């Protein structure tokens, strides 16, 4: 991916990522509206970011990742919202950057787990006591997934 493409996606992705993180931590759900917003953002911005040939090829990522993630959901490896979010974000990710994406995801997963679990025992919890993620034994992966998309785009924008 080029910095040019990342600059196109970032203004749309950042607010969606914030909403997905908040929604998943508060209700343990990634809404269909947020997933559709991500798909619409790609549909509108993708041709400008990638150019028409690459834009069309990148659309293949969505059904492929949706199929893979549905199988993982059926095997109870991930939640349905996580599967939908990964599929919706997939067209914005370039396969050639898979090693970078996986490293960013690993870092985001570890960091968000630590921060979320520590925040549970701070005054932050009093500000949002209704969050379901405080008591649920499952971890809301919308936070690290959305962080991964944002940080991947930021890294590409900054270093390419």
mmCIF file of C-alpha atoms in Angstrom:
data_model
loop_
_atom_site.group_PDB
_atom_site.id
_atom_site.type_symbol
_atom_site.label_atom_id
_atom_site.label_comp_id
_atom_site.label_asym_id
_atom_site.label_seq_id
_atom_site.Cartn_x
_atom_site.Cartn_y
_atom_site.Cartn_z
ATOM 1 C CA UNK A 1 0.000 0.000 0.000
ATOM 2 C CA UNK A 2 1.138 3.530 -0.627
ATOM 3 C CA UNK A 3 1.011 6.513 1.690
ATOM 4 C CA UNK A 4 -1.298 8.145 -0.848
ATOM 5 C CA UNK A 5 -3.861 5.351 -0.401
ATOM 6 C CA UNK A 6 -3.572 5.440 3.392
ATOM 7 C CA UNK A 7 -4.223 9.188 3.416
ATOM 8 C CA UNK A 8 -7.455 8.601 1.509
ATOM 9 C CA UNK A 9 -8.749 6.001 3.984
ATOM 10 C CA UNK A 10 -7.671 7.489 7.324
ATOM 11 C CA UNK A 11 -10.282 10.285 7.638
ATOM 12 C CA UNK A 12 -13.114 7.777 7.196
ATOM 13 C CA UNK A 13 -11.560 4.906 9.155
ATOM 14 C CA UNK A 14 -10.635 6.772 12.352
ATOM 15 C CA UNK A 15 -14.195 7.705 13.458
ATOM 16 C CA UNK A 16 -15.510 4.274 12.496
ATOM 17 C CA UNK A 17 -12.704 2.621 14.484
ATOM 18 C CA UNK A 18 -13.460 4.750 17.539
ATOM 19 C CA UNK A 19 -17.130 3.824 17.318
ATOM 20 C CA UNK A 20 -16.345 0.105 16.877
ATOM 21 C CA UNK A 21 -13.998 0.130 19.873
ATOM 22 C CA UNK A 22 -16.492 1.938 22.081
ATOM 23 C CA UNK A 23 -19.419 -0.190 20.954
ATOM 24 C CA UNK A 24 -17.584 -3.463 21.480
ATOM 25 C CA UNK A 25 -16.356 -2.502 24.930
ATOM 26 C CA UNK A 26 -19.728 -1.167 26.046
ATOM 27 C CA UNK A 27 -22.068 -3.795 24.612
ATOM 28 C CA UNK A 28 -19.749 -6.582 23.391
ATOM 29 C CA UNK A 29 -21.162 -6.072 19.891
ATOM 30 C CA UNK A 30 -19.822 -4.681 16.633
ATOM 31 C CA UNK A 31 -22.849 -3.214 14.903
ATOM 32 C CA UNK A 32 -23.864 -3.878 11.317
ATOM 33 C CA UNK A 33 -24.022 -0.096 10.787
ATOM 34 C CA UNK A 34 -20.338 0.302 11.596
ATOM 35 C CA UNK A 35 -19.400 -2.600 9.340
ATOM 36 C CA UNK A 36 -21.478 -1.156 6.503
ATOM 37 C CA UNK A 37 -19.909 2.265 7.075
ATOM 38 C CA UNK A 38 -16.483 0.692 6.565
ATOM 39 C CA UNK A 39 -17.610 -1.032 3.359
ATOM 40 C CA UNK A 40 -19.176 2.187 2.069
ATOM 41 C CA UNK A 41 -15.998 4.109 2.903
ATOM 42 C CA UNK A 42 -14.016 1.636 0.813
ATOM 43 C CA UNK A 43 -16.570 1.743 -2.010
ATOM 44 C CA UNK A 44 -16.358 5.533 -2.217
ATOM 45 C CA UNK A 45 -12.675 6.137 -1.457
ATOM 46 C CA UNK A 46 -11.122 2.989 -2.907
ATOM 47 C CA UNK A 47 -11.007 4.080 -6.566
ATOM 48 C CA UNK A 48 -9.192 7.294 -5.582
ATOM 49 C CA UNK A 49 -6.847 5.518 -3.189
ATOM 50 C CA UNK A 50 -5.905 2.533 -5.326
ATOM 51 C CA UNK A 51 -6.912 3.274 -8.904
ATOM 52 C CA UNK A 52 -9.594 1.250 -10.630
ATOM 53 C CA UNK A 53 -7.746 -2.044 -11.394
ATOM 54 C CA UNK A 54 -6.370 -2.521 -7.871
ATOM 55 C CA UNK A 55 -9.624 -1.241 -6.339
ATOM 56 C CA UNK A 56 -11.578 -3.976 -8.107
ATOM 57 C CA UNK A 57 -9.083 -6.689 -7.099
ATOM 58 C CA UNK A 58 -9.160 -5.552 -3.475
ATOM 59 C CA UNK A 59 -12.917 -6.226 -3.379
ATOM 60 C CA UNK A 60 -12.052 -9.943 -3.513
ATOM 61 C CA UNK A 61 -10.642 -9.690 -0.008
ATOM 62 C CA UNK A 62 -14.107 -9.121 1.442
ATOM 63 C CA UNK A 63 -15.810 -12.401 0.415
ATOM 64 C CA UNK A 64 -12.644 -14.442 0.974
ATOM 65 C CA UNK A 65 -12.153 -13.104 4.499
ATOM 66 C CA UNK A 66 -15.864 -13.354 5.235
ATOM 67 C CA UNK A 67 -15.834 -17.053 4.298
ATOM 68 C CA UNK A 68 -12.712 -17.726 6.386
ATOM 69 C CA UNK A 69 -14.062 -15.778 9.342
ATOM 70 C CA UNK A 70 -17.477 -17.457 9.180
ATOM 71 C CA UNK A 71 -15.694 -20.795 9.488
ATOM 72 C CA UNK A 72 -13.737 -19.452 12.472
ATOM 73 C CA UNK A 73 -16.964 -18.106 13.990
ATOM 74 C CA UNK A 74 -18.647 -21.498 13.500
ATOM 75 C CA UNK A 75 -15.687 -23.095 15.275
ATOM 76 C CA UNK A 76 -16.223 -20.561 18.107
ATOM 77 C CA UNK A 77 -12.794 -19.021 17.594
ATOM 78 C CA UNK A 78 -14.197 -15.495 17.180
ATOM 79 C CA UNK A 79 -17.402 -13.544 17.467
ATOM 80 C CA UNK A 80 -19.673 -12.744 14.545
ATOM 81 C CA UNK A 81 -18.982 -9.013 14.859
ATOM 82 C CA UNK A 82 -15.252 -9.634 14.713
ATOM 83 C CA UNK A 83 -15.749 -11.726 11.579
ATOM 84 C CA UNK A 84 -17.835 -9.003 9.924
ATOM 85 C CA UNK A 85 -15.342 -6.285 10.847
ATOM 86 C CA UNK A 86 -12.362 -8.244 9.504
ATOM 87 C CA UNK A 87 -14.191 -8.883 6.225
ATOM 88 C CA UNK A 88 -15.223 -5.226 5.896
ATOM 89 C CA UNK A 89 -11.701 -3.974 6.606
ATOM 90 C CA UNK A 90 -10.016 -6.517 4.324
ATOM 91 C CA UNK A 91 -10.311 -4.527 1.064
ATOM 92 C CA UNK A 92 -8.308 -1.703 2.661
ATOM 93 C CA UNK A 93 -5.454 -4.080 3.506
ATOM 94 C CA UNK A 94 -2.851 -5.128 0.966
ATOM 95 C CA UNK A 95 -1.760 -8.794 0.988
ATOM 96 C CA UNK A 96 1.874 -7.787 0.376
ATOM 97 C CA UNK A 97 1.780 -6.116 3.811
ATOM 98 C CA UNK A 98 0.500 -9.203 5.643
ATOM 99 C CA UNK A 99 3.609 -9.480 7.844
ATOM 100 C CA UNK A 100 3.235 -5.841 8.920
ATOM 101 C CA UNK A 101 -0.516 -6.269 9.497
ATOM 102 C CA UNK A 102 -0.002 -9.342 11.688
ATOM 103 C CA UNK A 103 2.729 -7.632 13.729
ATOM 104 C CA UNK A 104 0.556 -4.571 14.232
ATOM 105 C CA UNK A 105 -2.372 -6.798 15.224
ATOM 106 C CA UNK A 106 -0.254 -8.718 17.736
ATOM 107 C CA UNK A 107 0.956 -5.473 19.319
ATOM 108 C CA UNK A 108 -2.566 -3.997 19.372
ATOM 109 C CA UNK A 109 -4.033 -7.173 20.861
ATOM 110 C CA UNK A 110 -1.506 -7.282 23.696
ATOM 111 C CA UNK A 111 -1.666 -3.535 24.366
ATOM 112 C CA UNK A 112 -5.464 -3.349 24.332
ATOM 113 C CA UNK A 113 -5.797 -6.390 26.588
ATOM 114 C CA UNK A 114 -3.399 -4.899 29.145
ATOM 115 C CA UNK A 115 -4.936 -1.410 29.018
ATOM 116 C CA UNK A 116 -8.521 -2.694 29.183
ATOM 117 C CA UNK A 117 -7.832 -5.036 32.095
ATOM 118 C CA UNK A 118 -5.867 -2.385 34.015
ATOM 119 C CA UNK A 119 -8.540 0.268 33.370
ATOM 120 C CA UNK A 120 -11.028 -2.035 35.062
ATOM 121 C CA UNK A 121 -9.306 -1.263 38.374
ATOM 122 C CA UNK A 122 -8.969 2.511 37.946
ATOM 123 C CA UNK A 123 -11.361 5.473 38.225
ATOM 124 C CA UNK A 124 -12.006 5.073 34.481
ATOM 125 C CA UNK A 125 -14.433 2.292 35.333
ATOM 126 C CA UNK A 126 -16.575 4.698 37.338
ATOM 127 C CA UNK A 127 -16.973 6.854 34.218
ATOM 128 C CA UNK A 128 -18.403 3.937 32.197
ATOM 129 C CA UNK A 129 -19.738 1.443 34.750
ATOM 130 C CA UNK A 130 -22.318 0.050 32.308
ATOM 131 C CA UNK A 131 -19.728 -1.499 29.971
ATOM 132 C CA UNK A 132 -20.413 -5.208 29.579
ATOM 133 C CA UNK A 133 -16.747 -5.895 28.872
ATOM 134 C CA UNK A 134 -15.849 -5.213 32.519
ATOM 135 C CA UNK A 135 -17.609 -8.374 33.675
ATOM 136 C CA UNK A 136 -17.567 -10.585 30.563
ATOM 137 C CA UNK A 137 -14.819 -13.208 30.523
ATOM 138 C CA UNK A 138 -14.485 -12.715 26.753
ATOM 139 C CA UNK A 139 -12.314 -9.865 25.541
ATOM 140 C CA UNK A 140 -13.835 -7.275 23.126
ATOM 141 C CA UNK A 141 -11.666 -7.733 20.056
ATOM 142 C CA UNK A 142 -13.257 -4.801 18.261
ATOM 143 C CA UNK A 143 -10.728 -2.633 20.090
ATOM 144 C CA UNK A 144 -7.555 -4.340 18.797
ATOM 145 C CA UNK A 145 -9.066 -4.987 15.360
ATOM 146 C CA UNK A 146 -9.978 -1.347 14.833
ATOM 147 C CA UNK A 147 -6.640 -0.237 16.317
ATOM 148 C CA UNK A 148 -4.885 -2.526 13.858
ATOM 149 C CA UNK A 149 -6.602 -0.957 10.869
ATOM 150 C CA UNK A 150 -5.856 2.588 12.067
ATOM 151 C CA UNK A 151 -2.238 1.914 13.037
ATOM 152 C CA UNK A 152 -1.563 0.014 9.812
ATOM 153 C CA UNK A 153 -2.817 2.975 7.789
ATOM 154 C CA UNK A 154 -0.876 5.421 9.982
ATOM 155 C CA UNK A 155 2.348 3.419 9.589
ATOM 156 C CA UNK A 156 1.916 3.242 5.832
ATOM 157 C CA UNK A 157 1.122 6.971 5.687
ATOM 158 C CA UNK A 158 4.180 7.843 7.757
ATOM 159 C CA UNK A 159 6.791 5.542 6.268
ATOM 160 C CA UNK A 160 5.990 5.025 2.608
#
